[in-house]
CSV table of C-alpha atoms and ligand atoms in Angstrom, one decimal:
chain,number,residue,atom,x,y,z
A,28,MET,CA,-6.8,232.5,-91.7
A,29,SER,CA,-10.5,234.2,-91.2
A,30,VAL,CA,-11.4,236.0,-94.4
A,31,LYS,CA,-14.1,238.7,-93.6
A,32,ARG,CA,-16.0,240.0,-96.7
A,33,SER,CA,-18.8,241.0,-97.6
A,34,SER,CA,-21.0,240.7,-100.9
A,35,ILE,CA,-21.5,243.3,-103.0
A,36,HIS,CA,-25.2,242.0,-104.1
A,37,GLY,CA,-26.4,242.4,-100.6
A,38,GLN,CA,-27.2,240.2,-97.9
A,39,TRP,CA,-30.0,238.9,-96.0
A,40,SER,CA,-31.5,240.2,-94.0
A,41,SER,CA,-32.2,237.5,-91.1
A,42,ARG,CA,-30.8,233.5,-91.0
A,43,TRP,CA,-34.9,232.7,-91.6
A,44,ALA,CA,-34.0,235.2,-94.9
A,45,PHE,CA,-31.6,233.2,-96.2
A,46,ILE,CA,-34.0,229.5,-94.9
A,47,LEU,CA,-37.1,231.4,-96.2
A,48,ALA,CA,-35.5,232.2,-99.8
A,49,ALA,CA,-33.5,228.5,-100.6
A,50,THR,CA,-36.1,227.1,-99.2
A,51,GLY,CA,-38.1,228.7,-102.5
A,52,SER,CA,-35.8,227.7,-105.0
A,53,ALA,CA,-35.0,224.3,-103.6
A,54,VAL,CA,-39.4,224.0,-103.7
A,55,GLY,CA,-40.4,224.1,-107.4
A,56,LEU,CA,-41.3,221.9,-110.1
A,57,GLY,CA,-38.8,219.2,-108.9
A,58,ASN,CA,-41.2,218.4,-105.7
A,59,ILE,CA,-44.6,218.5,-107.2
A,60,TRP,CA,-43.9,218.0,-110.8
A,61,ARG,CA,-41.0,216.4,-111.8
A,62,PHE,CA,-40.8,213.5,-108.3
A,63,PRO,CA,-44.3,212.1,-108.9
A,64,TYR,CA,-43.3,211.5,-112.8
A,65,LEU,CA,-39.7,209.9,-112.6
A,66,THR,CA,-41.7,207.8,-109.4
A,67,GLY,CA,-43.5,206.8,-112.0
A,68,GLU,CA,-41.0,205.9,-114.7
A,69,ASN,CA,-39.1,204.3,-112.3
A,70,GLY,CA,-41.4,202.2,-110.7
A,71,GLY,CA,-42.2,203.9,-107.2
A,72,GLY,CA,-40.4,202.5,-104.1
A,73,ALA,CA,-37.3,201.4,-104.7
A,74,PHE,CA,-37.0,204.3,-105.9
A,75,VAL,CA,-38.7,206.3,-104.2
A,76,LEU,CA,-35.6,205.0,-101.2
A,77,VAL,CA,-32.3,205.5,-103.2
A,78,TYR,CA,-33.8,209.3,-103.5
A,79,LEU,CA,-33.8,209.3,-99.9
A,80,LEU,CA,-30.9,207.9,-99.7
A,81,CYS,CA,-29.0,209.9,-102.1
A,82,VAL,CA,-31.0,213.1,-100.2
A,83,VAL,CA,-29.1,212.1,-97.3
A,84,LEU,CA,-25.8,211.0,-98.2
A,85,VAL,CA,-24.6,213.3,-100.8
A,86,GLY,CA,-27.7,215.5,-100.8
A,87,ILE,CA,-27.3,217.1,-97.7
A,88,PRO,CA,-23.2,217.4,-97.3
A,89,ILE,CA,-22.8,219.1,-101.1
A,90,MET,CA,-25.2,221.7,-100.2
A,91,MET,CA,-23.5,222.3,-97.3
A,92,ALA,CA,-20.7,222.4,-98.4
A,93,GLU,CA,-21.8,224.7,-101.7
A,94,ILE,CA,-23.2,226.9,-98.4
A,95,LEU,CA,-19.1,227.6,-96.9
A,96,LEU,CA,-17.9,227.8,-100.2
A,97,GLY,CA,-20.6,230.6,-100.7
A,98,ARG,CA,-20.3,232.8,-97.3
A,99,ARG,CA,-16.4,232.2,-97.5
A,100,GLY,CA,-16.3,233.9,-101.3
A,101,ARG,CA,-18.8,236.1,-101.0
A,102,GLN,CA,-19.3,236.6,-105.1
A,103,SER,CA,-20.8,235.0,-108.5
A,104,PRO,CA,-19.5,231.3,-108.0
A,105,ILE,CA,-17.4,232.2,-110.5
A,106,ASN,CA,-15.3,234.5,-108.9
A,107,THR,CA,-15.8,232.7,-105.8
A,108,ILE,CA,-14.0,229.5,-106.8
A,109,ARG,CA,-11.7,231.7,-108.4
A,110,THR,CA,-11.4,232.7,-104.9
A,111,ILE,CA,-11.1,230.4,-102.8
A,112,ALA,CA,-8.8,228.3,-105.4
A,113,ALA,CA,-6.1,231.1,-105.2
A,114,GLU,CA,-6.1,232.0,-102.4
A,115,GLU,CA,-5.7,228.1,-101.3
A,116,GLY,CA,-3.4,228.0,-103.5
A,117,LEU,CA,-5.4,225.6,-106.1
A,118,SER,CA,-5.6,225.2,-110.0
A,119,ARG,CA,-7.5,228.5,-111.6
A,120,HIS,CA,-9.2,226.4,-113.5
A,121,TRP,CA,-11.3,226.0,-110.9
A,122,HIS,CA,-13.2,228.5,-112.1
A,123,LEU,CA,-14.3,226.7,-114.9
A,124,LEU,CA,-16.5,224.7,-112.5
A,125,GLY,CA,-18.2,227.9,-111.8
A,126,TRP,CA,-18.6,228.3,-116.0
A,127,MET,CA,-20.1,225.2,-115.7
A,128,GLY,CA,-22.8,225.9,-113.4
A,129,VAL,CA,-23.8,229.0,-115.5
A,130,ILE,CA,-24.7,226.8,-118.8
A,131,ALA,CA,-25.8,224.7,-116.8
A,132,GLY,CA,-28.3,227.2,-115.3
A,133,PHE,CA,-28.9,228.9,-118.6
A,134,ILE,CA,-30.1,225.1,-119.9
A,135,ILE,CA,-32.2,224.4,-116.9
A,136,LEU,CA,-34.1,227.3,-116.9
A,137,SER,CA,-35.0,227.2,-120.4
A,138,TYR,CA,-37.3,223.9,-119.9
A,139,TYR,CA,-38.1,225.3,-116.4
A,140,SER,CA,-39.6,228.3,-117.8
A,141,VAL,CA,-42.0,225.7,-119.8
A,142,ILE,CA,-43.3,224.0,-117.7
A,143,ALA,CA,-43.5,227.4,-115.8
A,144,GLY,CA,-45.7,228.3,-118.3
A,145,TRP,CA,-47.8,224.8,-118.4
A,146,THR,CA,-49.1,226.2,-114.5
A,147,LEU,CA,-49.9,230.1,-116.0
A,148,ALA,CA,-52.0,227.9,-117.7
A,149,TYR,CA,-53.9,225.7,-115.8
A,150,ILE,CA,-54.7,228.4,-113.8
A,151,PHE,CA,-56.6,229.5,-116.4
A,152,ARG,CA,-58.2,226.4,-117.4
A,153,THR,CA,-59.2,225.4,-113.7
A,154,GLY,CA,-60.3,228.9,-113.0
A,155,THR,CA,-62.8,228.2,-115.6
A,156,GLY,CA,-64.5,225.5,-114.3
A,157,LEU,CA,-63.4,222.9,-117.2
A,158,PHE,CA,-62.9,220.1,-115.3
A,159,VAL,CA,-65.1,220.0,-113.1
A,160,ASP,CA,-66.3,215.8,-113.4
A,161,ALA,CA,-63.8,215.4,-116.3
A,162,ASP,CA,-63.0,211.7,-116.4
A,163,ALA,CA,-59.0,211.0,-117.6
A,164,VAL,CA,-59.7,211.0,-121.3
A,165,TYR,CA,-61.2,214.7,-121.3
A,166,SER,CA,-58.5,216.0,-119.0
A,167,LYS,CA,-55.7,214.2,-121.5
A,168,GLN,CA,-57.4,215.2,-124.4
A,169,ILE,CA,-56.9,219.4,-123.0
A,170,PHE,CA,-53.3,218.8,-121.9
A,171,THR,CA,-52.1,217.4,-125.3
A,172,GLU,CA,-54.4,220.9,-126.9
A,173,LEU,CA,-51.8,223.3,-124.9
A,174,ILE,CA,-48.5,221.2,-125.0
A,175,SER,CA,-49.7,220.3,-129.7
A,176,ASP,CA,-49.6,223.7,-130.0
A,177,PRO,CA,-45.9,225.8,-130.0
A,178,GLU,CA,-47.0,229.5,-129.8
A,179,LYS,CA,-49.0,228.5,-126.9
A,180,LEU,CA,-46.1,227.2,-125.0
A,181,LEU,CA,-44.7,229.8,-126.5
A,182,ALA,CA,-47.3,232.9,-124.9
A,183,TRP,CA,-46.6,231.6,-121.6
A,184,HIS,CA,-42.8,231.4,-121.4
A,185,THR,CA,-42.3,234.1,-122.3
A,186,ILE,CA,-44.4,235.9,-119.2
A,187,PHE,CA,-42.9,233.3,-116.9
A,188,ILE,CA,-39.2,234.3,-117.9
A,189,LEU,CA,-40.8,237.9,-118.1
A,190,MET,CA,-41.6,237.8,-114.4
A,191,THR,CA,-38.2,235.9,-113.4
A,192,ILE,CA,-36.8,239.4,-115.1
A,193,VAL,CA,-38.9,241.7,-112.9
A,194,ILE,CA,-37.1,239.8,-109.4
A,195,VAL,CA,-33.7,239.1,-110.3
A,196,SER,CA,-33.4,243.1,-111.2
A,197,ARG,CA,-34.6,243.9,-108.0
A,198,GLY,CA,-32.1,242.2,-106.6
A,199,VAL,CA,-33.5,238.2,-104.3
A,200,LYS,CA,-33.7,239.6,-101.7
A,201,SER,CA,-36.5,242.0,-101.9
A,202,GLY,CA,-39.8,241.6,-101.9
A,203,LEU,CA,-39.2,237.4,-102.2
A,204,GLU,CA,-39.1,237.1,-98.4
A,205,GLN,CA,-42.8,238.2,-98.3
A,206,ALA,CA,-43.9,235.6,-100.9
A,207,VAL,CA,-41.9,232.7,-99.6
A,208,LYS,CA,-43.6,233.1,-95.8
A,209,PHE,CA,-47.3,233.3,-97.3
A,210,LEU,CA,-47.5,231.2,-100.3
A,211,MET,CA,-44.4,228.4,-99.3
A,212,PRO,CA,-46.9,227.3,-96.1
A,213,ALA,CA,-50.2,227.7,-97.9
A,214,LEU,CA,-49.3,225.6,-100.2
A,215,PHE,CA,-48.4,223.1,-98.2
A,216,ILE,CA,-51.3,223.1,-97.1
A,217,LEU,CA,-52.9,223.2,-100.1
A,218,LEU,CA,-51.2,219.6,-100.5
A,219,LEU,CA,-52.6,217.9,-97.4
A,220,VAL,CA,-55.9,219.2,-98.4
A,221,MET,CA,-55.1,217.2,-102.4
A,222,VAL,CA,-53.6,214.6,-99.7
A,223,GLY,CA,-57.0,214.1,-97.3
A,224,TYR,CA,-59.1,214.8,-101.6
A,225,ALA,CA,-56.4,211.3,-102.4
A,226,MET,CA,-57.4,209.2,-99.3
A,227,SER,CA,-61.3,209.5,-100.0
A,228,THR,CA,-60.6,207.4,-103.1
A,229,GLU,CA,-60.6,203.7,-103.7
A,230,LYS,CA,-56.9,202.8,-104.8
A,231,PHE,CA,-55.6,205.1,-102.0
A,232,MET,CA,-53.8,202.3,-100.4
A,233,GLU,CA,-52.5,201.2,-103.8
A,234,GLY,CA,-51.2,204.4,-104.7
A,235,ILE,CA,-49.2,204.8,-101.3
A,236,THR,CA,-47.8,200.8,-101.6
A,237,TYR,CA,-47.1,201.4,-105.0
A,238,LEU,CA,-44.2,205.3,-103.7
A,239,PHE,CA,-43.4,203.2,-100.5
A,240,VAL,CA,-42.9,199.5,-101.5
A,241,PRO,CA,-39.7,198.2,-103.4
A,242,ASP,CA,-40.8,196.1,-105.8
A,243,PHE,CA,-38.6,193.5,-106.1
A,244,GLU,CA,-39.5,191.6,-108.9
A,245,ARG,CA,-39.4,194.3,-110.8
A,246,LEU,CA,-36.0,196.0,-109.3
A,247,ALA,CA,-34.3,192.4,-111.1
A,248,GLU,CA,-35.2,193.3,-114.5
A,249,LYS,CA,-33.5,196.3,-114.2
A,250,ASN,CA,-30.0,198.0,-113.7
A,251,PHE,CA,-30.1,199.0,-110.9
A,252,PHE,CA,-26.7,201.4,-110.9
A,253,ALA,CA,-28.8,203.3,-114.5
A,254,ASP,CA,-32.3,202.6,-114.2
A,255,ILE,CA,-32.5,203.4,-110.1
A,256,PHE,CA,-30.1,205.3,-108.3
A,257,LEU,CA,-28.4,207.8,-111.8
A,258,PRO,CA,-32.0,209.1,-112.1
A,259,ALA,CA,-32.3,209.5,-108.8
A,260,LEU,CA,-29.4,211.1,-107.3
A,261,GLY,CA,-30.0,213.7,-110.4
A,262,GLN,CA,-33.5,214.0,-108.9
A,263,ALA,CA,-31.9,215.2,-105.7
A,264,PHE,CA,-30.1,217.7,-107.4
A,265,PHE,CA,-32.6,219.0,-108.9
A,266,SER,CA,-35.2,219.6,-106.3
A,267,LEU,CA,-32.2,220.3,-103.6
A,268,SER,CA,-31.0,223.0,-106.0
A,269,ILE,CA,-27.0,221.8,-105.3
A,270,GLY,CA,-24.3,221.8,-108.4
A,271,MET,CA,-24.9,225.1,-110.7
A,272,GLY,CA,-24.0,227.7,-108.3
A,273,ALA,CA,-27.6,228.1,-107.1
A,274,ILE,CA,-27.3,227.7,-103.9
A,275,MET,CA,-23.8,229.0,-103.5
A,276,ILE,CA,-24.7,232.7,-104.8
A,277,TYR,CA,-27.8,232.1,-102.6
A,278,GLY,CA,-25.2,231.2,-99.4
A,279,SER,CA,-22.9,235.0,-100.4
A,280,TYR,CA,-25.4,236.4,-98.8
A,281,LEU,CA,-25.5,234.6,-95.5
A,282,SER,CA,-24.5,236.4,-92.2
A,283,GLN,CA,-21.3,234.9,-90.8
A,284,LYS,CA,-23.0,234.0,-87.6
A,285,SER,CA,-25.0,231.0,-88.8
A,286,SER,CA,-25.6,227.8,-88.8
A,287,ILE,CA,-24.7,225.7,-92.3
A,288,THR,CA,-25.3,222.9,-91.0
A,289,PHE,CA,-29.1,223.7,-89.2
A,290,ASN,CA,-29.7,226.0,-92.7
A,291,CYS,CA,-29.8,222.6,-94.8
A,292,PHE,CA,-31.2,220.1,-92.5
A,293,THR,CA,-33.9,222.8,-92.4
A,294,ILE,CA,-34.7,223.5,-96.1
A,295,ALA,CA,-33.9,219.4,-97.1
A,296,ILE,CA,-36.9,219.0,-94.9
A,297,ALA,CA,-39.3,221.0,-95.6
A,298,ASP,CA,-37.9,219.7,-99.9
A,299,THR,CA,-38.1,216.6,-99.2
A,300,THR,CA,-41.6,216.8,-97.4
A,301,VAL,CA,-42.9,218.6,-100.1
A,302,ALA,CA,-42.0,216.0,-102.9
A,303,ILE,CA,-43.1,212.5,-100.6
A,304,LEU,CA,-46.9,214.6,-99.6
A,305,ALA,CA,-47.0,215.6,-103.3
A,306,GLY,CA,-46.8,211.7,-104.0
A,307,ILE,CA,-49.5,210.5,-101.6
A,308,ALA,CA,-51.7,213.0,-103.0
A,309,ILE,CA,-51.7,211.6,-107.2
A,310,PHE,CA,-50.7,208.1,-107.0
A,311,PRO,CA,-54.3,207.1,-105.7
A,312,ILE,CA,-55.6,209.6,-108.0
A,313,VAL,CA,-53.5,208.0,-110.9
A,314,PHE,CA,-54.7,204.3,-110.2
A,315,THR,CA,-58.3,205.4,-109.5
A,316,TYR,CA,-59.0,207.0,-113.1
A,317,GLY,CA,-57.1,204.0,-114.5
A,318,LEU,CA,-54.2,206.2,-116.1
A,319,GLU,CA,-50.9,205.0,-116.4
A,320,PRO,CA,-47.7,206.3,-114.1
A,321,ALA,CA,-44.9,206.2,-116.2
A,322,GLY,CA,-47.6,209.1,-118.1
A,323,GLY,CA,-44.0,210.8,-117.9
A,324,PRO,CA,-43.9,214.9,-118.4
A,325,GLY,CA,-48.0,215.5,-118.3
A,326,LEU,CA,-49.3,213.2,-115.1
A,327,ILE,CA,-49.7,216.0,-112.4
A,328,PHE,CA,-51.5,218.5,-115.5
A,329,VAL,CA,-53.3,215.4,-116.0
A,330,SER,CA,-54.1,213.5,-113.2
A,331,LEU,CA,-55.2,216.2,-110.5
A,332,PRO,CA,-56.9,218.6,-112.7
A,333,ILE,CA,-59.3,215.3,-112.8
A,334,ALA,CA,-59.9,215.2,-108.5
A,335,PHE,CA,-60.1,219.0,-108.3
A,336,GLY,CA,-63.3,218.2,-111.1
A,337,GLN,CA,-64.7,215.8,-108.9
A,338,MET,CA,-63.9,217.6,-105.2
A,339,PRO,CA,-66.1,219.9,-103.3
A,340,PHE,CA,-65.5,223.7,-104.3
A,341,GLY,CA,-62.4,221.6,-106.7
A,342,THR,CA,-63.1,224.5,-108.9
A,343,PHE,CA,-61.3,227.5,-106.1
A,344,PHE,CA,-59.1,224.2,-104.6
A,345,GLY,CA,-57.7,223.6,-108.2
A,346,THR,CA,-56.8,227.6,-109.2
A,347,LEU,CA,-55.3,227.6,-106.1
A,348,PHE,CA,-53.2,225.3,-106.3
A,349,PHE,CA,-51.7,226.2,-110.3
A,350,ILE,CA,-51.4,230.0,-108.6
A,351,LEU,CA,-49.1,228.9,-105.1
A,352,LEU,CA,-47.2,225.7,-107.8
A,353,MET,CA,-46.7,228.1,-110.0
A,354,PHE,CA,-45.5,230.7,-106.8
A,355,ALA,CA,-43.2,227.6,-106.1
A,356,ALA,CA,-41.3,226.7,-109.7
A,357,TRP,CA,-41.1,231.6,-109.8
A,358,THR,CA,-39.1,231.3,-106.6
A,359,SER,CA,-37.2,228.6,-107.9
A,360,ALA,CA,-36.3,229.3,-111.4
A,361,ILE,CA,-35.4,232.9,-109.8
A,362,SER,CA,-31.7,230.9,-108.7
A,363,LEU,CA,-31.1,230.0,-111.8
A,364,LEU,CA,-30.3,233.5,-113.3
A,365,GLU,CA,-28.9,234.3,-109.7
A,366,PRO,CA,-25.1,232.9,-110.3
A,367,ALA,CA,-25.4,234.7,-115.0
A,368,VAL,CA,-26.7,237.5,-113.4
A,369,THR,CA,-24.3,238.2,-110.4
A,370,TRP,CA,-20.9,237.4,-113.0
A,371,LEU,CA,-22.4,239.4,-115.4
A,372,VAL,CA,-22.6,242.7,-113.0
A,373,GLU,CA,-19.2,242.3,-111.2
A,374,ASN,CA,-16.6,241.2,-115.0
A,375,ARG,CA,-19.2,243.1,-116.8
A,376,ASN,CA,-20.1,246.0,-115.0
A,377,MET,CA,-23.6,246.4,-116.2
A,378,THR,CA,-26.6,247.3,-114.1
A,379,ARG,CA,-28.5,244.7,-112.5
A,380,VAL,CA,-31.4,245.3,-114.5
A,381,LYS,CA,-29.4,244.9,-117.7
A,382,ALA,CA,-27.5,242.2,-116.6
A,383,THR,CA,-31.1,240.3,-115.8
A,384,ALA,CA,-32.3,241.4,-119.3
A,385,LEU,CA,-29.0,239.7,-120.8
A,386,ALA,CA,-29.6,236.2,-118.9
A,387,GLY,CA,-33.9,236.4,-118.8
A,388,LEU,CA,-33.3,236.8,-122.8
A,389,ILE,CA,-29.7,234.0,-123.2
A,390,ALA,CA,-32.1,231.1,-121.7
A,391,TRP,CA,-35.2,233.1,-123.6
A,392,SER,CA,-34.0,231.7,-126.7
A,393,LEU,CA,-32.7,228.4,-125.4
A,394,GLY,CA,-36.8,227.6,-124.2
A,395,LEU,CA,-37.2,227.5,-128.0
A,396,VAL,CA,-36.1,224.4,-128.4
A,397,THR,CA,-38.4,222.7,-125.5
A,398,VAL,CA,-41.0,224.7,-126.4
A,399,LEU,CA,-40.4,222.5,-130.0
A,400,SER,CA,-39.7,219.8,-127.8
A,401,PHE,CA,-43.5,218.7,-127.6
A,402,ASN,CA,-45.1,219.6,-130.7
A,403,HIS,CA,-42.9,219.9,-134.1
A,404,TRP,CA,-39.5,218.9,-133.8
A,405,ALA,CA,-40.6,215.7,-131.1
A,406,PHE,CA,-39.1,212.4,-131.5
A,407,SER,CA,-39.0,209.8,-129.1
A,408,PHE,CA,-35.8,207.7,-127.8
A,409,THR,CA,-35.4,204.6,-124.5
A,410,PHE,CA,-32.6,206.3,-121.4
A,411,ALA,CA,-32.6,204.4,-118.5
A,412,GLY,CA,-35.1,202.4,-120.0
A,413,VAL,CA,-37.6,204.7,-119.7
A,414,MET,CA,-38.6,205.7,-123.3
A,415,LYS,CA,-38.2,209.6,-124.0
A,416,GLU,CA,-41.7,210.7,-125.8
A,417,ASN,CA,-40.1,214.7,-125.4
A,418,GLY,CA,-36.9,214.7,-127.9
A,419,LEU,CA,-34.8,217.8,-126.5
A,420,PHE,CA,-36.8,218.8,-123.5
A,421,ASP,CA,-35.8,215.0,-122.5
A,422,ILE,CA,-32.1,215.4,-123.6
A,423,PHE,CA,-31.8,218.8,-121.9
A,424,ASP,CA,-32.9,217.7,-118.5
A,425,ILE,CA,-30.7,214.5,-118.8
A,426,LEU,CA,-27.5,216.2,-119.3
A,427,THR,CA,-28.3,218.6,-116.7
A,428,SER,CA,-29.9,216.5,-113.6
A,429,ASN,CA,-28.5,213.3,-114.5
A,430,ILE,CA,-24.5,214.7,-115.6
A,431,LEU,CA,-23.8,218.6,-115.3
A,432,LEU,CA,-25.3,218.7,-111.6
A,433,PRO,CA,-24.1,215.3,-110.2
A,434,LEU,CA,-20.2,216.1,-112.3
A,435,GLY,CA,-20.6,219.8,-109.9
A,436,GLY,CA,-21.1,218.8,-107.5
A,437,LEU,CA,-18.5,215.7,-107.3
A,438,LEU,CA,-16.2,218.2,-108.4
A,439,LEU,CA,-17.3,220.9,-105.6
A,440,ALA,CA,-16.5,217.9,-102.9
A,441,ILE,CA,-13.8,217.1,-104.3
A,442,PHE,CA,-12.9,220.7,-103.8
A,443,THR,CA,-14.1,221.4,-100.3
A,444,SER,CA,-12.7,218.1,-98.7
A,445,TRP,CA,-9.5,217.0,-100.4
A,446,LEU,CA,-8.0,220.0,-101.6
A,447,MET,CA,-8.5,223.2,-99.5
A,448,SER,CA,-7.5,223.2,-96.1
A,449,LYS,CA,-9.2,221.2,-93.5
A,450,SER,CA,-9.0,224.2,-91.3
A,451,SER,CA,-10.8,226.5,-93.5
A,452,THR,CA,-13.4,224.4,-93.6
A,453,VAL,CA,-13.9,223.8,-89.9
A,454,GLU,CA,-13.7,227.8,-89.3
A,455,GLU,CA,-16.4,228.0,-92.5
A,456,LEU,CA,-18.6,225.6,-90.7
A,457,GLY,CA,-18.6,226.5,-87.0
A,458,LEU,CA,-18.7,223.3,-86.3
A,459,GLY,CA,-15.5,222.8,-84.8
A,460,ASP,CA,-13.2,219.5,-84.7
A,461,SER,CA,-16.7,218.0,-83.5
A,462,ARG,CA,-18.0,214.6,-84.4
A,463,ALA,CA,-21.0,216.7,-86.8
A,464,TYR,CA,-17.5,217.6,-88.8
A,465,HIS,CA,-16.1,214.8,-89.4
A,466,ALA,CA,-19.6,213.1,-90.3
A,467,TRP,CA,-19.9,216.1,-92.8
A,468,ARG,CA,-15.8,215.4,-94.4
A,469,PHE,CA,-16.8,212.2,-94.5
A,470,ALA,CA,-19.6,212.4,-96.6
A,471,VAL,CA,-18.4,214.4,-99.0
A,472,ARG,CA,-14.6,212.6,-99.0
A,473,TYR,CA,-15.9,209.4,-99.3
A,474,ILE,CA,-20.0,208.5,-100.0
A,475,ALA,CA,-21.1,212.0,-102.3
A,476,PRO,CA,-18.1,211.1,-104.8
A,477,PHE,CA,-18.0,207.2,-104.5
A,478,GLY,CA,-22.0,207.7,-105.4
A,479,VAL,CA,-21.5,209.3,-108.0
A,480,ILE,CA,-17.9,208.1,-110.1
A,481,MET,CA,-20.8,204.9,-109.7
A,482,ILE,CA,-22.8,206.7,-112.0
A,483,PHE,CA,-20.7,207.7,-114.0
A,484,LEU,CA,-18.5,204.6,-114.4
A,485,ASN,CA,-21.9,202.3,-115.1
A,486,ALA,CA,-22.8,204.6,-117.8
A,487,ILE,CA,-19.7,205.2,-119.8
A,488,GLY,CA,-20.4,200.6,-119.4
A,489,PHE,CA,-17.3,199.7,-117.1
A,490,PHE,CA,-19.5,197.6,-115.9
A,491,LYS,CA,-20.1,195.9,-118.5
A,492,LEU,CA,-16.6,195.5,-119.2
A,493,LEU,CA,-16.7,194.2,-116.6
A,494,GLY,CA,-18.8,191.5,-116.8
A,495,PHE,CA,-21.8,192.8,-115.2
A,496,ASN,CA,-25.2,192.9,-116.4
B,520,LIG,N1,-34.7,223.2,-107.1
B,520,LIG,C1,-36.0,223.5,-108.1
B,520,LIG,C2,-37.1,223.0,-108.1
B,520,LIG,O1,-37.1,221.3,-107.2
B,520,LIG,C3,-36.0,223.6,-109.1
B,520,LIG,C4,-33.5,223.9,-109.3
B,520,LIG,C5,-34.0,226.0,-108.8
B,520,LIG,C6,-32.7,224.0,-109.4
B,520,LIG,N2,-32.7,226.7,-108.8
B,520,LIG,C7,-31.6,225.5,-109.1
B,520,LIG,C8,-32.5,223.2,-109.4
B,520,LIG,C9,-30.4,224.9,-109.5
B,520,LIG,C10,-31.0,222.7,-109.7
B,520,LIG,C11,-30.2,223.5,-110.5
B,520,LIG,O2,-38.4,222.8,-108.9
């Protein structure tokens, strides 16, 4: 059965518009802020290696599944899943999976916006030359001053949510393309400049070794599933924007003719390259200036400004860097809001502007929790062998990246590969009954569910019960 639906929310002007928008969604704080700090917390090379495997074996196949569903349903993720479930004769309860994604999106956006607010603040801090000749102590002090002031955090968070609302209310298609087309390549080039600087530092090789060579001694002390695999898988989901419907809704605006496979690989390669470049730029600086790799969420905000303070034209490069990082965060944030907005437009008969304002307000309110997590409400706890110091922010982050996104991905994988008819997915992927199709199907049927289920079983202590460490 061939389906020919069109989305009431519009369509991308070309295949490249989709690739740019989806890359804009994928590349963001996840690559430049979250990837380095998690790598530092989890001990380097082994984490990076497992992360790369997760992207290839679990991430890309699930991203393909999400786009496939989105393009077939051509509605908000909730209604897309409802429609396809009905067509395939499956339970109507599957649409709850769409709801789980919407909730995950709100939680992620609520804290994402606070961190994006830090990048806004840093545009001004670097722009005024604050970091010229700064040392590690001074740089840390500037960062601590920012996060311990809830009023400042609130102001930047509010500005960033408003920026997100402006774009989403106009429809993610207009305006976005231009931003991604020029700013992403610019960010990429600036990262290369940073890598160039990192190469000139004393501890460049130490940074590279830390990033790419697994430390097996350290690994032996850790629980592989809980301490390495879980955060690495969570990071793969987070960085690729999968597991909650963001890529699904972008896929719903994709032309029927475009190749899902080619698009996914392009997006994933761009996303992974940016993360790795960020790692190469940051760790040599961290070691050269005696910072702690496990410094937590402040890692790039403390380390990079020191480098900007030392390098020629550092004030210029530093300001430009935080501007571009802000744009990267912006093009990601809009994809977190889009699934909820499209549902409000479809089911509550709202205009896009009203729907966006309402959804934005929900994310903004929830963001107050994160604003306070770095100061008045701060508390610490240990998770996966790592000391987390920012209470509810860390809990939000763990709940979404390590639980809701992988669970969403698992259910999406089961839905597309075990429950939908094979003919529907063959038709939608457009690969025919080829090797490539079978490789994809094998990955979503077996590899992705196996990986996620192992992690969840471990989390509930199943392996301990069986007597493993
Ligand atoms: N991938 C983005 C980043 O790396 C964040 C993001 C956007 C996201 N949309 C998402 C994460 C959907 C999870 C799900 O910064």
